[in-house]
PDB file of C-alpha atoms in Angstrom:
ATOM      1  CA  MET N 108     -23.935 -23.542 -66.242  1.00 43.00           C
ATOM      2  CA  SER N 109     -22.299 -25.757 -69.090  1.00 47.00           C
ATOM      3  CA  LYS N 110     -21.291 -23.509 -73.005  1.00 50.00           C
ATOM      4  CA  PHE N 111     -23.909 -26.332 -74.616  1.00 46.00           C
ATOM      5  CA  PHE N 112     -27.196 -24.165 -73.035  1.00 48.00           C
ATOM      6  CA  GLU N 113     -24.776 -20.518 -73.397  1.00 53.00           C
ATOM      7  CA  ASP N 114     -28.180 -19.441 -75.010  1.00 62.00           C
ATOM      8  CA  PRO N 115     -30.469 -18.195 -73.178  1.00 62.00           C
ATOM      9  CA  ASN N 116     -33.204 -19.226 -74.048  1.00 67.00           C
ATOM     10  CA  ALA N 117     -32.093 -22.697 -73.970  1.00 76.00           C
ATOM     11  CA  ILE N 118     -34.287 -25.619 -71.925  1.00 76.00           C
ATOM     12  CA  ARG N 119     -32.193 -25.867 -69.234  1.00 75.00           C
ATOM     13  CA  PRO N 120     -32.903 -29.441 -67.125  1.00 74.00           C
ATOM     14  CA  TYR N 121     -33.417 -28.805 -62.618  1.00 71.00           C
ATOM     15  CA  GLU N 122     -34.423 -25.927 -63.103  1.00 79.00           C
ATOM     16  CA  PRO N 123     -38.007 -25.190 -60.672  1.00 84.00           C
ATOM     17  CA  ILE N 124     -41.359 -26.639 -61.192  1.00 88.00           C
ATOM     18  CA  PRO N 125     -44.317 -25.170 -60.187  1.00 91.00           C
ATOM     19  CA  ASP N 126     -45.313 -28.367 -57.199  1.00 91.00           C
ATOM     20  CA  GLY N 127     -47.979 -31.743 -58.209  1.00 93.00           C
ATOM     21  CA  HIS N 128     -45.340 -31.583 -61.603  1.00 95.00           C
ATOM     22  CA  VAL N 129     -43.017 -33.782 -63.058  1.00 96.00           C
ATOM     23  CA  SER N 130     -41.174 -32.066 -66.110  1.00 96.00           C
ATOM     24  CA  GLY N 131     -42.250 -28.757 -65.398  1.00 93.00           C
ATOM     25  CA  SER N 132     -42.864 -28.749 -69.482  1.00 96.00           C
ATOM     26  CA  LEU N 133     -45.088 -26.545 -71.141  1.00 94.00           C
ATOM     27  CA  LEU N 134     -46.570 -28.825 -72.484  1.00 97.00           C
ATOM     28  CA  GLU N 135     -47.256 -30.419 -68.698  1.00 98.00           C
ATOM     29  CA  ARG N 136     -47.897 -26.643 -67.912  1.00 96.00           C
ATOM     30  CA  ALA N 137     -50.921 -26.113 -70.242  1.00 96.00           C
ATOM     31  CA  LEU N 138     -52.674 -29.165 -69.506  1.00 97.00           C
ATOM     32  CA  ARG N 139     -52.508 -29.254 -65.585  1.00 97.00           C
ATOM     33  CA  ALA N 140     -53.974 -25.588 -66.149  1.00 96.00           C
ATOM     34  CA  GLY N 141     -56.691 -26.711 -68.702  1.00 96.00           C
ATOM     35  CA  GLU N 142     -55.680 -25.294 -70.906  1.00 96.00           C
ATOM     36  CA  PHE N 143     -56.127 -27.340 -75.087  1.00 97.00           C
ATOM     37  CA  ALA N 144     -53.054 -27.890 -76.032  1.00 97.00           C
ATOM     38  CA  VAL N 145     -51.143 -27.823 -78.695  1.00 98.00           C
ATOM     39  CA  THR N 146     -48.239 -30.168 -80.460  1.00 98.00           C
ATOM     40  CA  SER N 147     -47.270 -31.266 -84.200  1.00 97.00           C
ATOM     41  CA  GLU N 148     -45.097 -33.412 -85.976  1.00 95.00           C
ATOM     42  CA  LEU N 149     -42.141 -32.656 -86.944  1.00 93.00           C
ATOM     43  CA  ASN N 150     -41.084 -33.985 -90.648  1.00 86.00           C
ATOM     44  CA  PRO N 151     -37.611 -34.863 -89.409  1.00 90.00           C
ATOM     45  CA  PRO N 152     -34.618 -34.747 -91.769  1.00 85.00           C
ATOM     46  CA  ASP N 153     -32.384 -36.468 -94.997  1.00 89.00           C
ATOM     47  CA  SER N 154     -29.461 -34.834 -93.606  1.00 92.00           C
ATOM     48  CA  ALA N 155     -26.352 -33.770 -91.354  1.00 95.00           C
ATOM     49  CA  ASP N 156     -27.133 -29.960 -91.697  1.00 95.00           C
ATOM     50  CA  PRO N 157     -29.147 -28.674 -88.098  1.00 93.00           C
ATOM     51  CA  GLU N 158     -30.471 -25.658 -90.519  1.00 95.00           C
ATOM     52  CA  ASP N 159     -33.085 -28.748 -91.845  1.00 94.00           C
ATOM     53  CA  VAL N 160     -34.810 -29.176 -88.337  1.00 94.00           C
ATOM     54  CA  PHE N 161     -34.800 -25.328 -87.773  1.00 94.00           C
ATOM     55  CA  GLU N 162     -36.134 -25.137 -90.824  1.00 93.00           C
ATOM     56  CA  ALA N 163     -38.769 -28.621 -90.422  1.00 93.00           C
ATOM     57  CA  ALA N 164     -39.169 -26.640 -86.727  1.00 94.00           C
ATOM     58  CA  ARG N 165     -40.263 -22.703 -87.822  1.00 93.00           C
ATOM     59  CA  PRO N 166     -44.526 -23.051 -88.631  1.00 92.00           C
ATOM     60  CA  LEU N 167     -44.376 -25.041 -85.709  1.00 95.00           C
ATOM     61  CA  ALA N 168     -42.623 -23.333 -82.498  1.00 91.00           C
ATOM     62  CA  GLU N 169     -44.723 -21.391 -82.512  1.00 88.00           C
ATOM     63  CA  VAL N 170     -48.145 -22.364 -82.106  1.00 94.00           C
ATOM     64  CA  THR N 171     -47.623 -25.353 -80.296  1.00 96.00           C
ATOM     65  CA  ASP N 172     -47.394 -26.221 -76.922  1.00 96.00           C
ATOM     66  CA  ALA N 173     -44.560 -29.461 -77.950  1.00 97.00           C
ATOM     67  CA  ILE N 174     -42.992 -30.439 -81.113  1.00 97.00           C
ATOM     68  CA  ASN N 175     -42.244 -34.446 -81.996  1.00 97.00           C
ATOM     69  CA  ALA N 176     -39.365 -35.708 -83.448  1.00 95.00           C
ATOM     70  CA  THR N 177     -40.212 -39.538 -84.024  1.00 90.00           C
ATOM     71  CA  ASP N 178     -37.923 -42.033 -83.335  1.00 86.00           C
ATOM     72  CA  ALA N 179     -38.002 -43.656 -87.874  1.00 65.00           C
ATOM     73  CA  SER N 180     -41.755 -43.621 -88.406  1.00 77.00           C
ATOM     74  CA  GLY N 181     -42.456 -46.187 -90.340  1.00 76.00           C
ATOM     75  CA  ALA N 182     -39.046 -48.456 -90.041  1.00 70.00           C
ATOM     76  CA  ASN N 183     -37.342 -45.786 -92.359  1.00 81.00           C
ATOM     77  CA  CYS N 184     -34.517 -44.331 -91.298  1.00 75.00           C
ATOM     78  CA  HIS N 185     -33.597 -39.544 -90.412  1.00 86.00           C
ATOM     79  CA  MET N 186     -32.517 -38.193 -88.091  1.00 91.00           C
ATOM     80  CA  SER N 187     -32.782 -39.297 -84.726  1.00 93.00           C
ATOM     81  CA  SER N 188     -35.818 -38.623 -82.369  1.00 95.00           C
ATOM     82  CA  ILE N 189     -32.544 -37.303 -79.752  1.00 95.00           C
ATOM     83  CA  GLY N 190     -30.587 -35.726 -82.050  1.00 95.00           C
ATOM     84  CA  ILE N 191     -33.334 -33.176 -83.181  1.00 95.00           C
ATOM     85  CA  CYS N 192     -34.492 -32.571 -79.973  1.00 96.00           C
ATOM     86  CA  SER N 193     -31.085 -32.093 -78.338  1.00 94.00           C
ATOM     87  CA  LEU N 194     -30.799 -29.171 -81.571  1.00 95.00           C
ATOM     88  CA  LEU N 195     -34.409 -27.284 -80.347  1.00 95.00           C
ATOM     89  CA  THR N 196     -33.539 -27.634 -76.578  1.00 94.00           C
ATOM     90  CA  ARG N 197     -31.148 -25.425 -76.830  1.00 91.00           C
ATOM     91  CA  THR N 198     -33.251 -23.496 -79.297  1.00 90.00           C
ATOM     92  CA  GLY N 199     -35.689 -22.946 -76.302  1.00 91.00           C
ATOM     93  CA  HIS N 200     -38.350 -25.065 -78.475  1.00 92.00           C
ATOM     94  CA  GLY N 201     -40.338 -28.040 -76.102  1.00 95.00           C
ATOM     95  CA  THR N 202     -40.427 -31.496 -77.646  1.00 97.00           C
ATOM     96  CA  VAL N 203     -41.759 -34.510 -77.501  1.00 98.00           C
ATOM     97  CA  TYR N 204     -38.778 -37.219 -78.169  1.00 97.00           C
ATOM     98  CA  GLN N 205     -40.691 -40.095 -79.499  1.00 97.00           C
ATOM     99  CA  ILE N 206     -39.046 -43.916 -78.377  1.00 96.00           C
ATOM    100  CA  SER N 207     -39.739 -46.860 -80.647  1.00 95.00           C
ATOM    101  CA  CYS N 208     -38.201 -50.441 -79.115  1.00 95.00           C
ATOM    102  CA  ARG N 209     -38.263 -51.692 -81.799  1.00 92.00           C
ATOM    103  CA  ASP N 210     -34.301 -50.752 -82.743  1.00 92.00           C
ATOM    104  CA  ARG N 211     -32.960 -50.700 -79.286  1.00 94.00           C
ATOM    105  CA  ASN N 212     -32.437 -52.726 -76.324  1.00 97.00           C
ATOM    106  CA  ARG N 213     -33.285 -51.975 -72.270  1.00 97.00           C
ATOM    107  CA  ILE N 214     -29.639 -50.530 -71.298  1.00 98.00           C
ATOM    108  CA  ALA N 215     -29.851 -48.908 -74.154  1.00 97.00           C
ATOM    109  CA  ILE N 216     -33.406 -47.022 -74.052  1.00 98.00           C
ATOM    110  CA  GLN N 217     -32.015 -46.741 -70.298  1.00 98.00           C
ATOM    111  CA  GLY N 218     -29.001 -44.290 -71.446  1.00 98.00           C
ATOM    112  CA  ASP N 219     -30.542 -42.469 -73.806  1.00 97.00           C
ATOM    113  CA  VAL N 220     -33.099 -41.131 -70.705  1.00 98.00           C
ATOM    114  CA  LEU N 221     -30.738 -40.127 -68.379  1.00 98.00           C
ATOM    115  CA  GLY N 222     -28.526 -38.183 -72.213  1.00 97.00           C
ATOM    116  CA  ALA N 223     -31.984 -36.767 -74.195  1.00 96.00           C
ATOM    117  CA  ALA N 224     -32.830 -35.091 -69.255  1.00 96.00           C
ATOM    118  CA  ALA N 225     -29.460 -33.677 -69.613  1.00 95.00           C
ATOM    119  CA  MET N 226     -29.872 -31.776 -72.558  1.00 94.00           C
ATOM    120  CA  GLY N 227     -33.975 -30.849 -71.073  1.00 94.00           C
ATOM    121  CA  VAL N 228     -35.797 -33.240 -73.130  1.00 96.00           C
ATOM    122  CA  ARG N 229     -38.883 -32.398 -70.734  1.00 97.00           C
ATOM    123  CA  ASN N 230     -41.560 -35.153 -72.420  1.00 98.00           C
ATOM    124  CA  VAL N 231     -41.098 -38.731 -73.950  1.00 98.00           C
ATOM    125  CA  LEU N 232     -43.629 -41.217 -75.701  1.00 98.00           C
ATOM    126  CA  CYS N 233     -43.558 -45.007 -75.654  1.00 98.00           C
ATOM    127  CA  LEU N 234     -43.951 -46.915 -79.243  1.00 96.00           C
ATOM    128  CA  THR N 235     -43.712 -50.367 -79.625  1.00 93.00           C
ATOM    129  CA  GLY N 236     -42.875 -49.487 -83.226  1.00 85.00           C
ATOM    130  CA  ASP N 237     -43.810 -50.659 -86.683  1.00 79.00           C
ATOM    131  CA  GLY N 238     -41.842 -53.983 -87.234  1.00 75.00           C
ATOM    132  CA  VAL N 239     -38.881 -53.551 -89.681  1.00 79.00           C
ATOM    133  CA  GLY N 240     -40.473 -55.016 -93.382  1.00 79.00           C
ATOM    134  CA  ALA N 241     -42.780 -52.086 -92.971  1.00 78.00           C
ATOM    135  CA  GLY N 242     -39.908 -49.853 -94.142  1.00 77.00           C
ATOM    136  CA  ASP N 243     -37.061 -49.891 -97.087  1.00 82.00           C
ATOM    137  CA  GLN N 244     -34.774 -51.785 -95.218  1.00 87.00           C
ATOM    138  CA  PRO N 245     -36.294 -54.662 -94.173  1.00 90.00           C
ATOM    139  CA  GLY N 246     -33.342 -57.197 -93.879  1.00 87.00           C
ATOM    140  CA  ALA N 247     -32.378 -54.828 -91.069  1.00 89.00           C
ATOM    141  CA  LYS N 248     -33.474 -56.512 -87.492  1.00 90.00           C
ATOM    142  CA  PRO N 249     -35.662 -55.647 -84.732  1.00 89.00           C
ATOM    143  CA  VAL N 250     -34.554 -55.950 -81.436  1.00 92.00           C
ATOM    144  CA  PHE N 251     -38.419 -54.596 -80.036  1.00 95.00           C
ATOM    145  CA  ASP N 252     -36.939 -56.296 -76.199  1.00 97.00           C
ATOM    146  CA  LEU N 253     -40.035 -54.451 -74.824  1.00 97.00           C
ATOM    147  CA  ASP N 254     -43.124 -52.905 -75.934  1.00 97.00           C
ATOM    148  CA  SER N 255     -45.187 -49.624 -75.100  1.00 97.00           C
ATOM    149  CA  VAL N 256     -46.604 -50.751 -72.341  1.00 98.00           C
ATOM    150  CA  SER N 257     -43.401 -51.758 -70.637  1.00 98.00           C
ATOM    151  CA  LEU N 258     -41.414 -48.877 -71.384  1.00 98.00           C
ATOM    152  CA  ILE N 259     -43.537 -46.189 -69.959  1.00 98.00           C
ATOM    153  CA  ARG N 260     -42.807 -48.676 -66.361  1.00 98.00           C
ATOM    154  CA  LEU N 261     -39.414 -48.193 -67.442  1.00 98.00           C
ATOM    155  CA  ILE N 262     -38.542 -44.862 -67.647  1.00 98.00           C
ATOM    156  CA  ARG N 263     -41.606 -43.809 -64.019  1.00 98.00           C
ATOM    157  CA  THR N 264     -39.494 -45.944 -63.181  1.00 98.00           C
ATOM    158  CA  MET N 265     -37.097 -44.425 -63.390  1.00 98.00           C
ATOM    159  CA  ARG N 266     -38.194 -40.810 -63.009  1.00 98.00           C
ATOM    160  CA  ASP N 267     -40.233 -42.133 -60.259  1.00 98.00           C
ATOM    161  CA  THR N 268     -37.989 -44.529 -57.819  1.00 98.00           C
ATOM    162  CA  GLY N 269     -34.693 -42.899 -59.436  1.00 98.00           C
ATOM    163  CA  GLN N 270     -33.693 -46.593 -60.354  1.00 98.00           C
ATOM    164  CA  PHE N 271     -32.299 -48.866 -63.469  1.00 98.00           C
ATOM    165  CA  LEU N 272     -34.369 -51.648 -63.536  1.00 96.00           C
ATOM    166  CA  SER N 273     -31.417 -53.065 -62.006  1.00 96.00           C
ATOM    167  CA  GLY N 274     -32.534 -51.865 -59.411  1.00 97.00           C
ATOM    168  CA  ARG N 275     -29.080 -49.422 -59.339  1.00 98.00           C
ATOM    169  CA  LYS N 276     -29.640 -46.613 -58.234  1.00 98.00           C
ATOM    170  CA  ILE N 277     -29.557 -43.117 -60.562  1.00 98.00           C
ATOM    171  CA  THR N 278     -28.317 -40.325 -59.478  1.00 97.00           C
ATOM    172  CA  LYS N 279     -30.328 -37.865 -61.072  1.00 96.00           C
ATOM    173  CA  PRO N 280     -33.153 -39.011 -62.141  1.00 97.00           C
ATOM    174  CA  PRO N 281     -35.402 -37.563 -65.081  1.00 97.00           C
ATOM    175  CA  ARG N 282     -38.068 -35.650 -65.558  1.00 97.00           C
ATOM    176  CA  LEU N 283     -40.161 -36.320 -67.729  1.00 98.00           C
ATOM    177  CA  PHE N 284     -43.341 -36.311 -68.263  1.00 98.00           C
ATOM    178  CA  ILE N 285     -44.917 -39.676 -70.062  1.00 98.00           C
ATOM    179  CA  GLY N 286     -46.808 -40.206 -72.849  1.00 98.00           C
ATOM    180  CA  ALA N 287     -48.098 -42.742 -74.989  1.00 98.00           C
ATOM    181  CA  ALA N 288     -50.080 -43.820 -77.882  1.00 97.00           C
ATOM    182  CA  GLU N 289     -52.771 -44.918 -78.633  1.00 96.00           C
ATOM    183  CA  ASN N 290     -55.829 -46.298 -82.036  1.00 94.00           C
ATOM    184  CA  PRO N 291     -58.997 -45.126 -80.398  1.00 94.00           C
ATOM    185  CA  CYS N 292     -61.381 -45.852 -84.083  1.00 91.00           C
ATOM    186  CA  VAL N 293     -59.539 -49.195 -84.933  1.00 87.00           C
ATOM    187  CA  ASP N 294     -61.948 -52.447 -84.498  1.00 85.00           C
ATOM    188  CA  PRO N 295     -62.664 -53.270 -81.429  1.00 86.00           C
ATOM    189  CA  VAL N 296     -62.870 -50.499 -80.799  1.00 82.00           C
ATOM    190  CA  ASP N 297     -63.924 -51.558 -76.973  1.00 82.00           C
ATOM    191  CA  TYR N 298     -60.929 -52.500 -76.967  1.00 90.00           C
ATOM    192  CA  ARG N 299     -58.915 -50.298 -77.752  1.00 94.00           C
ATOM    193  CA  ALA N 300     -60.543 -48.506 -73.649  1.00 95.00           C
ATOM    194  CA  ASP N 301     -58.983 -51.261 -72.244  1.00 96.00           C
ATOM    195  CA  ARG N 302     -55.430 -51.730 -73.929  1.00 95.00           C
ATOM    196  CA  LEU N 303     -54.920 -47.631 -72.841  1.00 97.00           C
ATOM    197  CA  ALA N 304     -55.855 -48.181 -69.432  1.00 97.00           C
ATOM    198  CA  LYS N 305     -52.568 -50.881 -69.579  1.00 98.00           C
ATOM    199  CA  LYS N 306     -50.847 -47.586 -70.926  1.00 98.00           C
ATOM    200  CA  VAL N 307     -52.219 -45.210 -68.214  1.00 98.00           C
ATOM    201  CA  GLU N 308     -51.682 -48.069 -65.178  1.00 98.00           C
ATOM    202  CA  ALA N 309     -47.802 -48.234 -66.299  1.00 98.00           C
ATOM    203  CA  GLY N 310     -47.782 -45.045 -65.543  1.00 98.00           C
ATOM    204  CA  ALA N 311     -48.538 -42.926 -68.617  1.00 98.00           C
ATOM    205  CA  ASP N 312     -49.161 -39.181 -67.851  1.00 98.00           C
ATOM    206  CA  PHE N 313     -51.119 -37.737 -70.785  1.00 98.00           C
ATOM    207  CA  ILE N 314     -51.776 -40.356 -75.403  1.00 98.00           C
ATOM    208  CA  GLN N 315     -51.547 -38.685 -78.389  1.00 98.00           C
ATOM    209  CA  THR N 316     -53.990 -40.374 -81.233  1.00 97.00           C
ATOM    210  CA  ASN N 317     -53.996 -41.832 -84.246  1.00 95.00           C
ATOM    211  CA  TYR N 318     -55.412 -39.778 -87.115  1.00 96.00           C
ATOM    212  CA  ILE N 319     -59.655 -39.248 -85.653  1.00 97.00           C
ATOM    213  CA  PHE N 320     -60.917 -39.382 -88.594  1.00 97.00           C
ATOM    214  CA  ASP N 321     -64.260 -40.215 -87.664  1.00 96.00           C
ATOM    215  CA  ILE N 322     -65.824 -38.710 -85.085  1.00 97.00           C
ATOM    216  CA  PRO N 323     -68.318 -41.399 -84.013  1.00 95.00           C
ATOM    217  CA  ARG N 324     -65.856 -43.131 -83.327  1.00 95.00           C
ATOM    218  CA  PHE N 325     -64.532 -41.033 -81.537  1.00 97.00           C
ATOM    219  CA  GLU N 326     -67.348 -40.616 -79.405  1.00 97.00           C
ATOM    220  CA  ARG N 327     -67.450 -44.167 -78.841  1.00 95.00           C
ATOM    221  CA  PHE N 328     -64.336 -44.142 -77.516  1.00 96.00           C
ATOM    222  CA  MET N 329     -64.731 -41.660 -74.826  1.00 97.00           C
ATOM    223  CA  GLU N 330     -67.383 -42.433 -73.072  1.00 96.00           C
ATOM    224  CA  ARG N 331     -66.674 -45.639 -72.730  1.00 96.00           C
ATOM    225  CA  VAL N 332     -62.768 -44.012 -71.290  1.00 97.00           C
ATOM    226  CA  ARG N 333     -65.196 -41.365 -69.217  1.00 97.00           C
ATOM    227  CA  ASP N 334     -66.762 -44.304 -67.936  1.00 96.00           C
ATOM    228  CA  MET N 335     -63.517 -46.694 -67.005  1.00 96.00           C
ATOM    229  CA  GLY N 336     -62.945 -42.693 -65.216  1.00 96.00           C
ATOM    230  CA  LEU N 337     -59.471 -42.716 -66.759  1.00 96.00           C
ATOM    231  CA  GLY N 338     -60.661 -39.371 -68.318  1.00 92.00           C
ATOM    232  CA  LYS N 339     -58.957 -38.509 -64.676  1.00 94.00           C
ATOM    233  CA  ARG N 340     -55.981 -40.100 -64.720  1.00 97.00           C
ATOM    234  CA  VAL N 341     -54.371 -39.044 -68.290  1.00 98.00           C
ATOM    235  CA  PHE N 342     -54.438 -36.359 -70.800  1.00 98.00           C
ATOM    236  CA  ILE N 343     -55.996 -37.264 -74.191  1.00 98.00           C
ATOM    237  CA  LEU N 344     -55.045 -34.923 -77.266  1.00 98.00           C
ATOM    238  CA  ALA N 345     -56.464 -36.181 -80.333  1.00 98.00           C
ATOM    239  CA  GLY N 346     -54.267 -36.527 -83.452  1.00 98.00           C
ATOM    240  CA  VAL N 347     -56.170 -34.562 -86.942  1.00 98.00           C
ATOM    241  CA  GLY N 348     -53.605 -33.336 -89.770  1.00 97.00           C
ATOM    242  CA  PRO N 349     -54.980 -32.412 -93.008  1.00 97.00           C
ATOM    243  CA  LEU N 350     -55.763 -35.214 -95.750  1.00 96.00           C
ATOM    244  CA  ALA N 351     -54.046 -34.046 -99.316  1.00 95.00           C
ATOM    245  CA  SER N 352     -56.393 -35.352-102.028  1.00 95.00           C
ATOM    246  CA  ALA N 353     -58.547 -38.165-102.109  1.00 96.00           C
ATOM    247  CA  LYS N 354     -55.672 -40.322-103.731  1.00 96.00           C
ATOM    248  CA  ALA N 355     -53.857 -39.706-100.389  1.00 94.00           C
ATOM    249  CA  ALA N 356     -56.736 -39.830 -97.861  1.00 95.00           C
ATOM    250  CA  ARG N 357     -56.895 -44.267 -99.902  1.00 96.00           C
ATOM    251  CA  TRP N 358     -53.410 -45.053-100.033  1.00 93.00           C
ATOM    252  CA  MET N 359     -52.654 -44.095 -96.061  1.00 91.00           C
ATOM    253  CA  ARG N 360     -56.031 -45.913 -95.325  1.00 91.00           C
ATOM    254  CA  SER N 361     -54.591 -48.896 -96.213  1.00 90.00           C
ATOM    255  CA  ASN N 362     -50.786 -48.485 -95.234  1.00 83.00           C
ATOM    256  CA  VAL N 363     -51.021 -46.684 -92.418  1.00 82.00           C
ATOM    257  CA  PRO N 364     -51.589 -49.711 -90.051  1.00 76.00           C
ATOM    258  CA  GLY N 365     -53.933 -47.649 -87.382  1.00 77.00           C
ATOM    259  CA  LEU N 366     -55.495 -45.934 -89.508  1.00 86.00           C
ATOM    260  CA  HIS N 367     -59.711 -45.433 -90.243  1.00 90.00           C
ATOM    261  CA  ILE N 368     -60.786 -42.766 -92.862  1.00 95.00           C
ATOM    262  CA  PRO N 369     -64.811 -43.214 -93.269  1.00 94.00           C
ATOM    263  CA  ASP N 370     -65.864 -43.575 -97.840  1.00 95.00           C
ATOM    264  CA  SER N 371     -67.944 -40.534 -97.134  1.00 96.00           C
ATOM    265  CA  VAL N 372     -64.229 -38.048 -96.221  1.00 97.00           C
ATOM    266  CA  ILE N 373     -63.018 -39.776 -98.939  1.00 96.00           C
ATOM    267  CA  GLU N 374     -65.988 -38.894-101.090  1.00 97.00           C
ATOM    268  CA  ARG N 375     -65.709 -34.884-100.090  1.00 97.00           C
ATOM    269  CA  LEU N 376     -62.425 -34.914-100.630  1.00 97.00           C
ATOM    270  CA  GLU N 377     -63.086 -36.705-104.420  1.00 96.00           C
ATOM    271  CA  LYS N 378     -66.097 -33.620-105.316  1.00 96.00           C
ATOM    272  CA  ALA N 379     -63.441 -30.853-104.252  1.00 96.00           C
ATOM    273  CA  GLU N 380     -61.791 -27.669-106.868  1.00 95.00           C
ATOM    274  CA  LYS N 381     -59.525 -28.062-104.967  1.00 96.00           C
ATOM    275  CA  PRO N 382     -59.186 -31.309-102.797  1.00 95.00           C
ATOM    276  CA  GLY N 383     -56.173 -28.997-100.347  1.00 95.00           C
ATOM    277  CA  ASP N 384     -58.678 -26.727-100.124  1.00 96.00           C
ATOM    278  CA  GLU N 385     -61.062 -29.495 -98.744  1.00 97.00           C
ATOM    279  CA  GLY N 386     -57.850 -31.788 -96.743  1.00 97.00           C
ATOM    280  CA  ARG N 387     -57.713 -28.306 -94.105  1.00 97.00           C
ATOM    281  CA  LYS N 388     -61.554 -27.397 -94.518  1.00 97.00           C
ATOM    282  CA  ILE N 389     -61.746 -31.398 -93.156  1.00 98.00           C
ATOM    283  CA  CYS N 390     -59.162 -31.368 -90.229  1.00 98.00           C
ATOM    284  CA  VAL N 391     -60.501 -27.780 -89.373  1.00 98.00           C
ATOM    285  CA  GLU N 392     -63.873 -28.801 -88.435  1.00 98.00           C
ATOM    286  CA  LEU N 393     -62.265 -31.523 -87.020  1.00 98.00           C
ATOM    287  CA  ILE N 394     -61.026 -30.426 -84.014  1.00 98.00           C
ATOM    288  CA  GLN N 395     -63.627 -27.591 -83.515  1.00 98.00           C
ATOM    289  CA  GLN N 396     -65.593 -31.425 -83.286  1.00 98.00           C
ATOM    290  CA  ILE N 397     -62.979 -32.780 -81.061  1.00 98.00           C
ATOM    291  CA  ARG N 398     -62.271 -29.869 -78.721  1.00 97.00           C
ATOM    292  CA  GLU N 399     -66.222 -30.490 -77.075  1.00 97.00           C
ATOM    293  CA  ILE N 400     -66.065 -33.628 -76.329  1.00 98.00           C
ATOM    294  CA  PRO N 401     -65.875 -34.390 -72.708  1.00 97.00           C
ATOM    295  CA  GLY N 402     -62.632 -35.832 -71.853  1.00 97.00           C
ATOM    296  CA  VAL N 403     -60.446 -34.357 -74.104  1.00 98.00           C
ATOM    297  CA  SER N 404     -57.469 -32.063 -73.551  1.00 98.00           C
ATOM    298  CA  GLY N 405     -56.533 -31.220 -76.337  1.00 98.00           C
ATOM    299  CA  VAL N 406     -55.268 -32.209 -80.858  1.00 98.00           C
ATOM    300  CA  HIS N 407     -52.136 -33.443 -81.955  1.00 98.00           C
ATOM    301  CA  ILE N 408     -51.809 -32.229 -85.620  1.00 97.00           C
ATOM    302  CA  MET N 409     -50.222 -35.043 -88.328  1.00 96.00           C
ATOM    303  CA  ALA N 410     -49.582 -32.422 -91.335  1.00 94.00           C
ATOM    304  CA  TYR N 411     -47.130 -34.480 -93.435  1.00 85.00           C
ATOM    305  CA  ARG N 412     -44.858 -32.049 -95.842  1.00 83.00           C
ATOM    306  CA  ARG N 413     -47.931 -29.153 -95.479  1.00 89.00           C
ATOM    307  CA  GLU N 414     -46.617 -27.893 -91.794  1.00 90.00           C
ATOM    308  CA  HIS N 415     -46.555 -25.021 -93.739  1.00 91.00           C
ATOM    309  CA  LEU N 416     -50.455 -25.151 -92.699  1.00 94.00           C
ATOM    310  CA  VAL N 417     -50.647 -25.202 -89.348  1.00 95.00           C
ATOM    311  CA  ALA N 418     -50.758 -22.896 -88.305  1.00 94.00           C
ATOM    312  CA  ASP N 419     -53.054 -21.600 -90.286  1.00 95.00           C
ATOM    313  CA  ILE N 420     -55.520 -24.554 -89.448  1.00 96.00           C
ATOM    314  CA  LEU N 421     -55.098 -23.848 -85.179  1.00 96.00           C
ATOM    315  CA  ARG N 422     -56.129 -19.856 -86.556  1.00 95.00           C
ATOM    316  CA  GLU N 423     -59.188 -21.283 -87.936  1.00 96.00           C
ATOM    317  CA  ALA N 424     -60.591 -24.038 -85.557  1.00 96.00           C
ATOM    318  CA  GLY N 425     -60.365 -21.213 -82.982  1.00 94.00           C
ATOM    319  CA  ILE N 426     -57.881 -22.403 -80.925  1.00 90.00           C
ATOM    320  CA  ALA N 427     -54.605 -20.601 -82.404  1.00 68.00           C
ATOM    321  CA  ARG N 428     -52.002 -19.109 -80.382  1.00 61.00           C
ATOM    322  CA  MET N 429     -48.061 -17.769 -79.555  1.00 53.00           C
ATOM    323  CA  ALA N 430     -46.319 -20.452 -76.905  1.00 48.00           C
ATOM    324  CA  LYS N 431     -43.923 -19.850 -75.064  1.00 47.00           C
ATOM    325  CA  ALA N 432     -40.716 -21.896 -74.771  1.00 45.00           C
ATOM    326  CA  GLY N 433     -40.015 -25.020 -72.277  1.00 50.00           C
TER     327      GLY N 433
END
């Protein structure tokens, strides 16, 4: 094996995987074993120093099944998702490689997928991506050659048929657990499950949702998901995160697409003597409630610049555990 994998903890591609698995990732293993899985987002650095990546990953690595490396979230440039995943797989950390259709066409994406798989990446999240106007370089030219559904279908084709979209053979297909995103609490709520069904039909293996702050709305979404039989076809990880203050919550509600935060949550933060602690408490309560909803397989924690809180949140929610590399 190449010197790239000299680290004994490095994740190596094409190691034997369990029967019935498509990637052998720790995330896939946890979900198929019926465990309550945990993923979390890493705040990507504006830096070329790999130590900045390892420092950001440190609070997440021991308590998650995979770390999401965002792909220019909000149309703002940071270190690339594929670069972060490359660094983390070398040290044995499970990653979720995010791909936004905004910045690359199908030719570039297919090459990146092969490259990521060769470096040991085993999970991928397919996103359409925020418009360039949302970021700090609005003059950039958007691509959008694909959308999230066609991207899911593309990667499944590469994985399951061993072919590029052109029909040309791939000599060693990528082993990837394919994910997608969903916004379950945004109107029209009933339409959201229909939208999810298209992604499942295209080949999504798991779903990471946007932030959940309204449990009744999410329960309504999940009831529809179960009625459609989708809960037996895809693993759903509900998105949660600790709010820092009422001001931050209002800003997110106004500026983050696909996000619903009830007035009651903001009022609770306003009345709190220590809003940050209250935001963490709300996050713990949400995880505990979400865990009881049939069809939910785990949580996806988005703690932007508050990654140090993730371990405590999980412990207080009663699901803290030490994760293994993979």
